[in-house]
Amino acid sequence: MAVDAAVSAAVDDAHRREWAFVLAATVRITADIDEAEECVQHAYATALTSWSHSGIPDRPGAWLTTVARRRAIDLGRRRQALHRSLPLLVERWSDTEPSVQGHEGVRDDRLRLIFTCCHPALSRPAQVALTLRLVCGLTTAEVARGFLVSESTMAARITRAKKKIAQAHIAYRTPPVSERMARVDAVLGVVHLVFTTGHTAPSGSDLVRSDLIERASDLARMLRQLLPDDPQVAGLLALFVLTDIRRSTRSTEDGTLVLLEDQDRSQWDRDAIAEGVALVHEALGPRPPGRFALMAAIAAVHAEAPTFKETDWAQIVSLYDLLLVSWPSPVVALNRAVAVGLADGPAAGLEALGPLAEEPRLACYPYLAAARADFLRRLGRTAEARLFYDEALMLTENGAEREFLAGRLRQLDR
Amino acid sequence: MSEYLVLIYEREAEWENGGPELFGEMYAKHQEFGAKHASSLRGGNALQPTAAATSIRTDMSGDATVTDGPFAETKEALAGYYLIEAADLDEALAIAKAVPAPFGGVEVRPIRTLD
């Protein structure tokens, strides 16, 4: 029987929106992530045929959860009959904490799931892989493609991480209040990494990978819904919203990079800017402001500037000064120096870049050479500019960025 | 409940240089830790320094070679351990964080249970 297009679209939509909810609710029954995944996959497969017969349910998430949980209970009974002597693991993961009530009174365990995936006892790459696989429901092949590793490497990474969760008994629960801030930071770090990986694909010909950006945005919105009072969550979502307004104007149809300076600001979504700015105000509330709140505030200044020239560069520099305090990273220092150059002219910018030449962590970072080349070009120091454009070109693997740098070099030769 | 081995790795030089005073101080700290977490502790010992270690390596044919010294030379050497029982990794980590190890740190390893 052919599956109705509407049914297939509804299942796809439910996959994107409800996967984490259904899986989190099912893990509660199985106490085993692999088995829960299998049950959830079974539920989505069942939905394809069942919804074709009896129509799309009003609450697909609740429907899928019921089917997945029923499957989990069946499997559990069958296994219990087989190994009556083995104690059930469910005990350990029993209802020891109240959790948010979701669809029709079904408990919402998504926070437990995401905190478990981002547990600090797991490596960052493992946290990212597990989050995309378990919270977003991506296949191993899709996760591998997102991070440019082979499917077998990614499969091994996911298997290792799941094994560690089981062997070390990483608890399936939300952390206690005393650890809450650090644990939320770890989660936000993972989601931010997914977003930045999508925003500038490390190599390949496309500048952005929209699928990763969308997954990261979905995750940020889910966190916002589950942790509505957390200013860092508001900051991260604001950052995504305000960065993403530029996604379509950052490159032309044929993939050529367009600088912020030359982007068509009339195409930026005003409603999205308003949403982002409101979130920034919320995120900046507590003192001192968090890292994502400050990055979002910088994005907000750009988004609200009518033209590149009219950008409030002095405010951007002072926001970078604050950001350097909460996040002393050489990349932040580089961005600050670029802002100084735009606020006070290329000579000031070049001077601000000076000390960064000694920074070993920037030695292979193409944007440092590109920034220096740009200031030198503006100062008319063509020969030196050419050297640094060459260096930047050597260091970048992204096709769109390489094409941009090569274009600058051609302009210098004219 | 699960069992975890908390392995204490420390720079031996700092112990050697510290003398009996340091030893007394650290002994008191471990006593304090032991009293506070008595309900979770299943065992534990301090070890003699790696200078007292003897290692045995077995090759493919089953022949054993005995050598002087620790199994692996590392900057921080195994100095002692605790065997603890905890509900899950978070609880084990909370206890492990309280283990006195000023000259290094600890590694937490889940005990493997054989069915």
CSV table of C-alpha atoms in Angstrom, one decimal, chain A residues 26-360:
chain,number,residue,atom,x,y,z
A,26,THR,CA,10.2,5.4,26.7
A,27,VAL,CA,13.6,5.2,28.4
A,28,ARG,CA,11.7,5.5,31.6
A,29,ILE,CA,10.2,2.0,30.9
A,30,THR,CA,13.2,0.3,29.3
A,31,ALA,CA,16.0,1.8,31.4
A,32,ASP,CA,18.1,1.0,28.4
A,33,ILE,CA,18.7,3.5,25.7
A,34,ASP,CA,19.2,1.1,22.8
A,35,GLU,CA,16.1,-0.7,23.6
A,36,ALA,CA,14.1,2.5,23.9
A,37,GLU,CA,15.4,3.7,20.5
A,38,GLU,CA,14.3,0.5,18.9
A,39,CYS,CA,10.8,0.9,20.5
A,40,VAL,CA,10.5,4.5,19.2
A,41,GLN,CA,11.6,3.5,15.7
A,42,HIS,CA,9.0,0.8,15.8
A,43,ALA,CA,6.4,3.4,16.8
A,44,TYR,CA,7.3,5.7,13.9
A,45,ALA,CA,7.1,2.7,11.5
A,46,THR,CA,3.8,1.7,12.9
A,47,ALA,CA,2.5,5.3,12.5
A,48,LEU,CA,3.1,5.2,8.7
A,49,THR,CA,0.7,2.3,8.2
A,50,SER,CA,-1.7,3.0,11.1
A,51,TRP,CA,-2.2,6.7,10.3
A,52,SER,CA,-3.0,5.8,6.6
A,53,HIS,CA,-5.9,3.6,7.8
A,54,SER,CA,-7.3,5.5,10.7
A,55,GLY,CA,-6.2,9.1,10.1
A,56,ILE,CA,-3.6,11.3,11.7
A,57,PRO,CA,-4.1,11.6,15.4
A,58,ASP,CA,-4.7,14.9,17.1
A,59,ARG,CA,-1.7,14.5,19.3
A,60,PRO,CA,0.9,12.6,17.3
A,61,GLY,CA,3.4,12.8,20.2
A,62,ALA,CA,1.1,11.2,22.7
A,63,TRP,CA,0.0,8.5,20.1
A,64,LEU,CA,3.7,7.6,19.4
A,65,THR,CA,4.6,7.6,23.1
A,66,THR,CA,1.8,5.2,23.8
A,67,VAL,CA,2.8,2.8,21.1
A,68,ALA,CA,6.5,3.0,21.9
A,69,ARG,CA,5.9,2.5,25.6
A,70,ARG,CA,3.5,-0.4,25.0
A,71,ARG,CA,6.2,-2.1,22.9
A,72,ALA,CA,8.7,-1.5,25.7
A,73,ILE,CA,6.5,-3.1,28.2
A,74,ASP,CA,5.9,-6.1,25.9
A,75,LEU,CA,9.6,-6.5,25.4
A,76,GLY,CA,10.3,-6.2,29.1
A,77,ARG,CA,7.7,-8.9,29.9
A,78,ARG,CA,9.1,-11.2,27.4
A,79,ARG,CA,12.6,-10.7,28.7
A,80,GLN,CA,11.5,-11.1,32.3
A,81,ALA,CA,9.9,-14.4,31.4
A,82,LEU,CA,13.3,-15.5,29.9
A,83,HIS,CA,15.5,-14.3,32.7
A,84,ARG,CA,13.4,-14.3,35.8
A,85,SER,CA,16.4,-14.3,38.0
A,86,LEU,CA,17.8,-11.0,36.7
A,87,PRO,CA,16.8,-7.9,38.6
A,88,LEU,CA,15.1,-5.1,36.6
A,89,LEU,CA,17.2,-2.1,35.9
A,90,VAL,CA,14.1,0.1,35.9
A,91,GLU,CA,14.3,0.3,39.7
A,92,ARG,CA,17.3,2.5,39.5
A,93,TRP,CA,15.6,4.9,37.1
A,94,SER,CA,12.3,4.8,38.9
A,95,ASP,CA,10.2,7.9,39.6
A,96,THR,CA,12.5,9.5,42.0
A,97,GLU,CA,11.8,13.1,40.9
A,98,PRO,CA,8.8,15.0,39.7
A,99,SER,CA,9.0,16.0,36.1
A,100,VAL,CA,7.1,18.3,33.8
A,101,GLN,CA,3.7,17.0,32.7
A,102,GLY,CA,3.5,17.1,28.9
A,103,HIS,CA,0.9,15.8,26.4
A,104,GLU,CA,-2.2,14.6,28.2
A,105,GLY,CA,-0.5,14.0,31.5
A,106,VAL,CA,2.4,12.0,30.0
A,107,ARG,CA,5.5,13.0,31.9
A,108,ASP,CA,8.0,15.1,30.0
A,109,ASP,CA,11.4,13.6,30.5
A,110,ARG,CA,13.2,15.5,27.7
A,111,LEU,CA,15.4,17.4,30.2
A,112,ARG,CA,16.6,14.2,31.8
A,113,LEU,CA,17.5,12.9,28.3
A,114,ILE,CA,19.4,16.0,27.3
A,115,PHE,CA,21.3,16.3,30.6
A,116,THR,CA,22.3,12.6,30.3
A,117,CYS,CA,23.5,13.1,26.7
A,118,CYS,CA,25.6,16.1,27.8
A,119,HIS,CA,27.0,14.6,31.1
A,120,PRO,CA,30.5,15.9,31.8
A,121,ALA,CA,31.8,12.4,32.2
A,122,LEU,CA,31.4,12.1,28.4
A,123,SER,CA,33.8,13.7,25.9
A,124,ARG,CA,32.5,16.8,24.0
A,125,PRO,CA,32.3,14.9,20.6
A,126,ALA,CA,30.4,12.1,22.3
A,127,GLN,CA,28.0,14.6,23.9
A,128,VAL,CA,27.3,16.2,20.5
A,129,ALA,CA,26.9,12.9,18.8
A,130,LEU,CA,24.5,11.5,21.5
A,131,THR,CA,22.5,14.7,21.5
A,132,LEU,CA,21.9,14.7,17.8
A,133,ARG,CA,21.2,11.0,17.8
A,134,LEU,CA,19.0,10.7,20.8
A,135,VAL,CA,17.4,14.1,21.3
A,136,CYS,CA,17.1,15.1,17.6
A,137,GLY,CA,16.6,11.5,16.3
A,138,LEU,CA,19.2,11.8,13.5
A,139,THR,CA,20.5,8.6,12.1
A,140,THR,CA,24.2,7.8,12.7
A,141,ALA,CA,24.8,8.5,9.0
A,142,GLU,CA,23.3,12.0,9.3
A,143,VAL,CA,25.3,12.8,12.4
A,144,ALA,CA,28.5,11.6,10.6
A,145,ARG,CA,27.8,13.7,7.6
A,146,GLY,CA,27.3,16.8,9.8
A,147,PHE,CA,30.7,16.4,11.3
A,148,LEU,CA,32.5,15.1,8.3
A,149,VAL,CA,33.6,11.8,9.7
A,150,SER,CA,32.9,8.4,8.3
A,151,GLU,CA,29.7,6.6,9.4
A,152,SER,CA,31.7,3.8,11.0
A,153,THR,CA,33.7,6.3,13.1
A,154,MET,CA,30.5,8.0,14.3
A,155,ALA,CA,28.9,4.6,15.0
A,156,ALA,CA,31.8,3.6,17.1
A,157,ARG,CA,31.7,7.0,18.9
A,158,ILE,CA,28.0,6.6,19.7
A,159,THR,CA,28.4,3.0,20.8
A,160,ARG,CA,31.3,3.9,23.1
A,161,ALA,CA,29.3,6.7,24.7
A,162,LYS,CA,26.3,4.5,25.3
A,163,LYS,CA,28.6,1.9,26.8
A,164,LYS,CA,30.1,4.4,29.2
A,165,ILE,CA,26.6,5.5,30.3
A,166,ALA,CA,25.7,1.9,31.1
A,167,GLN,CA,29.0,0.8,32.6
A,168,ALA,CA,29.6,3.8,34.7
A,169,HIS,CA,25.9,4.1,35.7
A,170,ILE,CA,25.5,7.7,34.5
A,171,ALA,CA,22.1,8.4,36.0
A,172,TYR,CA,19.1,9.3,33.7
A,173,ARG,CA,18.0,12.4,35.6
A,174,THR,CA,18.2,16.2,35.8
A,175,PRO,CA,21.1,17.4,38.0
A,176,PRO,CA,20.6,18.7,41.5
A,177,VAL,CA,20.2,22.5,41.9
A,178,SER,CA,23.8,22.8,43.2
A,179,GLU,CA,25.2,21.6,39.8
A,180,ARG,CA,22.4,23.0,37.7
A,181,MET,CA,24.3,26.0,36.3
A,182,ALA,CA,27.4,24.1,35.2
A,183,ARG,CA,25.3,21.3,33.7
A,184,VAL,CA,23.2,23.8,31.8
A,185,ASP,CA,26.4,25.4,30.5
A,186,ALA,CA,27.6,22.0,29.2
A,187,VAL,CA,24.3,21.5,27.4
A,188,LEU,CA,24.4,25.0,25.8
A,189,GLY,CA,28.0,24.4,24.8
A,190,VAL,CA,26.9,21.3,22.8
A,191,VAL,CA,24.0,23.1,21.2
A,192,HIS,CA,26.2,26.0,20.3
A,193,LEU,CA,28.8,23.7,18.8
A,194,VAL,CA,26.1,22.2,16.5
A,195,PHE,CA,25.1,25.7,15.5
A,196,THR,CA,28.6,27.0,14.7
A,197,THR,CA,29.4,23.8,12.8
A,198,GLY,CA,26.4,24.4,10.7
A,199,HIS,CA,27.0,28.1,10.4
A,200,THR,CA,30.4,27.8,8.8
A,201,ALA,CA,30.9,24.3,7.5
A,202,PRO,CA,34.5,23.5,8.3
A,203,SER,CA,35.2,22.3,4.7
A,204,GLY,CA,33.3,21.5,1.6
A,205,SER,CA,31.8,23.9,-0.9
A,206,ASP,CA,28.8,25.1,1.0
A,207,LEU,CA,29.2,27.9,3.5
A,208,VAL,CA,26.5,26.7,5.8
A,209,ARG,CA,24.8,23.4,6.6
A,210,SER,CA,21.2,24.4,7.1
A,211,ASP,CA,20.3,21.0,8.6
A,212,LEU,CA,22.6,21.5,11.6
A,213,ILE,CA,21.5,25.1,12.1
A,214,GLU,CA,17.9,24.0,12.2
A,215,ARG,CA,18.6,21.2,14.6
A,216,ALA,CA,20.5,23.5,16.9
A,217,SER,CA,17.6,26.1,16.7
A,218,ASP,CA,15.1,23.3,17.5
A,219,LEU,CA,17.2,22.3,20.5
A,220,ALA,CA,17.5,25.9,21.8
A,221,ARG,CA,13.7,26.4,21.5
A,222,MET,CA,13.1,23.1,23.3
A,223,LEU,CA,15.4,24.2,26.1
A,224,ARG,CA,13.7,27.6,26.3
A,225,GLN,CA,10.4,25.8,26.7
A,226,LEU,CA,11.8,23.5,29.4
A,227,LEU,CA,13.9,26.1,31.2
A,228,PRO,CA,12.0,29.3,30.7
A,229,ASP,CA,13.7,31.2,33.5
A,230,ASP,CA,17.3,30.5,32.6
A,231,PRO,CA,19.0,33.6,31.2
A,232,GLN,CA,21.8,31.7,29.5
A,233,VAL,CA,19.1,29.7,27.5
A,234,ALA,CA,17.5,33.0,26.5
A,235,GLY,CA,20.9,34.3,25.5
A,236,LEU,CA,21.7,31.2,23.3
A,237,LEU,CA,18.3,31.3,21.6
A,238,ALA,CA,18.7,35.0,21.0
A,239,LEU,CA,22.1,34.4,19.5
A,240,PHE,CA,20.7,31.8,17.1
A,241,VAL,CA,17.8,33.9,16.1
A,242,LEU,CA,19.9,37.0,15.5
A,243,THR,CA,22.6,35.2,13.6
A,244,ASP,CA,20.2,33.2,11.5
A,245,ILE,CA,18.6,36.3,10.1
A,246,ARG,CA,21.7,36.6,8.0
A,247,ARG,CA,21.8,33.0,6.7
A,248,SER,CA,20.2,33.8,3.3
A,249,THR,CA,22.1,37.1,2.8
A,250,ARG,CA,25.6,35.7,3.7
A,251,SER,CA,26.1,34.1,0.3
A,252,THR,CA,24.7,34.5,-3.2
A,253,GLU,CA,22.7,31.8,-5.0
A,254,ASP,CA,25.9,30.4,-6.5
A,255,GLY,CA,27.5,30.1,-3.0
A,256,THR,CA,29.7,33.2,-3.2
A,257,LEU,CA,30.4,34.7,0.3
A,258,VAL,CA,28.9,38.2,0.9
A,259,LEU,CA,30.4,40.2,3.7
A,260,LEU,CA,28.3,41.8,6.4
A,261,GLU,CA,29.2,45.1,4.9
A,262,ASP,CA,27.6,44.2,1.6
A,263,GLN,CA,24.6,42.2,2.7
A,264,ASP,CA,21.1,43.3,1.8
A,265,ARG,CA,19.6,44.3,5.1
A,266,SER,CA,16.1,44.8,3.7
A,267,GLN,CA,15.9,41.0,3.6
A,268,TRP,CA,16.5,40.5,7.3
A,269,ASP,CA,13.3,39.3,9.0
A,270,ARG,CA,12.0,42.1,11.2
A,271,ASP,CA,9.9,39.8,13.4
A,272,ALA,CA,12.9,37.6,14.1
A,273,ILE,CA,15.0,40.7,15.0
A,274,ALA,CA,12.3,41.8,17.4
A,275,GLU,CA,12.1,38.4,19.0
A,276,GLY,CA,15.9,38.2,19.3
A,277,VAL,CA,16.2,41.7,20.9
A,278,ALA,CA,13.5,40.9,23.4
A,279,LEU,CA,15.4,37.7,24.4
A,280,VAL,CA,18.6,39.7,24.7
A,281,HIS,CA,17.0,42.0,27.2
A,282,GLU,CA,15.9,39.0,29.2
A,283,ALA,CA,19.3,37.4,29.0
A,284,LEU,CA,21.2,40.5,30.0
A,285,GLY,CA,19.1,40.9,33.2
A,286,PRO,CA,21.4,39.3,35.7
A,287,ARG,CA,24.9,40.7,36.4
A,288,PRO,CA,27.4,39.7,35.2
A,289,PRO,CA,25.9,38.7,31.9
A,290,GLY,CA,26.7,35.3,30.5
A,291,ARG,CA,28.7,34.6,27.4
A,292,PHE,CA,25.8,33.8,25.1
A,293,ALA,CA,23.9,36.9,26.3
A,294,LEU,CA,26.8,39.1,25.3
A,295,MET,CA,27.3,37.4,22.0
A,296,ALA,CA,23.6,37.8,21.3
A,297,ALA,CA,23.8,41.5,22.3
A,298,ILE,CA,26.6,42.0,19.8
A,299,ALA,CA,24.4,40.3,17.1
A,300,ALA,CA,21.5,42.6,18.1
A,301,VAL,CA,23.6,45.7,17.6
A,302,HIS,CA,24.4,44.5,14.1
A,303,ALA,CA,20.8,43.5,13.4
A,304,GLU,CA,19.4,46.8,14.4
A,305,ALA,CA,21.9,48.9,12.5
A,306,PRO,CA,20.2,50.4,9.4
A,307,THR,CA,23.5,50.2,7.4
A,308,PHE,CA,27.0,48.8,8.0
A,309,LYS,CA,28.4,52.4,8.3
A,310,GLU,CA,25.8,53.4,10.9
A,311,THR,CA,26.7,50.4,13.2
A,312,ASP,CA,27.4,51.4,16.7
A,313,TRP,CA,31.0,50.1,16.7
A,314,ALA,CA,31.9,51.7,20.0
A,315,GLN,CA,29.1,49.7,21.7
A,316,ILE,CA,30.2,46.6,20.0
A,317,VAL,CA,33.8,47.1,21.3
A,318,SER,CA,32.5,47.6,24.8
A,319,LEU,CA,30.4,44.4,24.6
A,320,TYR,CA,33.5,42.5,23.4
A,321,ASP,CA,35.4,43.9,26.4
A,322,LEU,CA,32.8,42.4,28.7
A,323,LEU,CA,32.8,39.2,26.8
A,324,LEU,CA,36.6,38.9,27.2
A,325,VAL,CA,36.1,39.0,30.9
A,326,SER,CA,33.6,36.1,31.0
A,327,TRP,CA,35.2,34.2,28.2
A,328,PRO,CA,38.9,35.0,27.7
A,329,SER,CA,39.3,33.4,24.3
A,330,PRO,CA,41.8,34.5,21.6
A,331,VAL,CA,39.0,34.3,19.0
A,332,VAL,CA,37.0,36.8,21.1
A,333,ALA,CA,40.1,39.0,21.3
A,334,LEU,CA,40.4,38.8,17.5
A,335,ASN,CA,36.8,39.9,17.0
A,336,ARG,CA,37.3,42.7,19.4
A,337,ALA,CA,40.3,43.9,17.5
A,338,VAL,CA,38.3,43.9,14.2
A,339,ALA,CA,35.6,45.9,15.9
A,340,VAL,CA,38.2,48.4,17.1
A,341,GLY,CA,39.4,48.8,13.5
A,342,LEU,CA,35.8,49.6,12.4
A,343,ALA,CA,35.2,52.0,15.3
A,344,ASP,CA,38.6,53.9,15.1
A,345,GLY,CA,40.0,53.1,11.6
A,346,PRO,CA,42.2,50.5,10.1
A,347,ALA,CA,45.4,51.7,11.8
A,348,ALA,CA,43.8,51.3,15.3
A,349,GLY,CA,42.6,47.9,14.2
A,350,LEU,CA,46.0,46.8,13.1
A,351,GLU,CA,47.5,47.9,16.4
A,352,ALA,CA,44.8,46.0,18.3
A,353,LEU,CA,45.6,42.8,16.3
A,354,GLY,CA,49.3,43.2,17.1
A,355,PRO,CA,49.6,41.2,20.3
A,356,LEU,CA,47.5,38.3,18.8
A,357,ALA,CA,50.3,37.4,16.4
A,358,GLU,CA,52.0,35.8,19.4
A,359,GLU,CA,49.0,33.7,20.4
A,360,PRO,CA,49.8,30.1,19.5
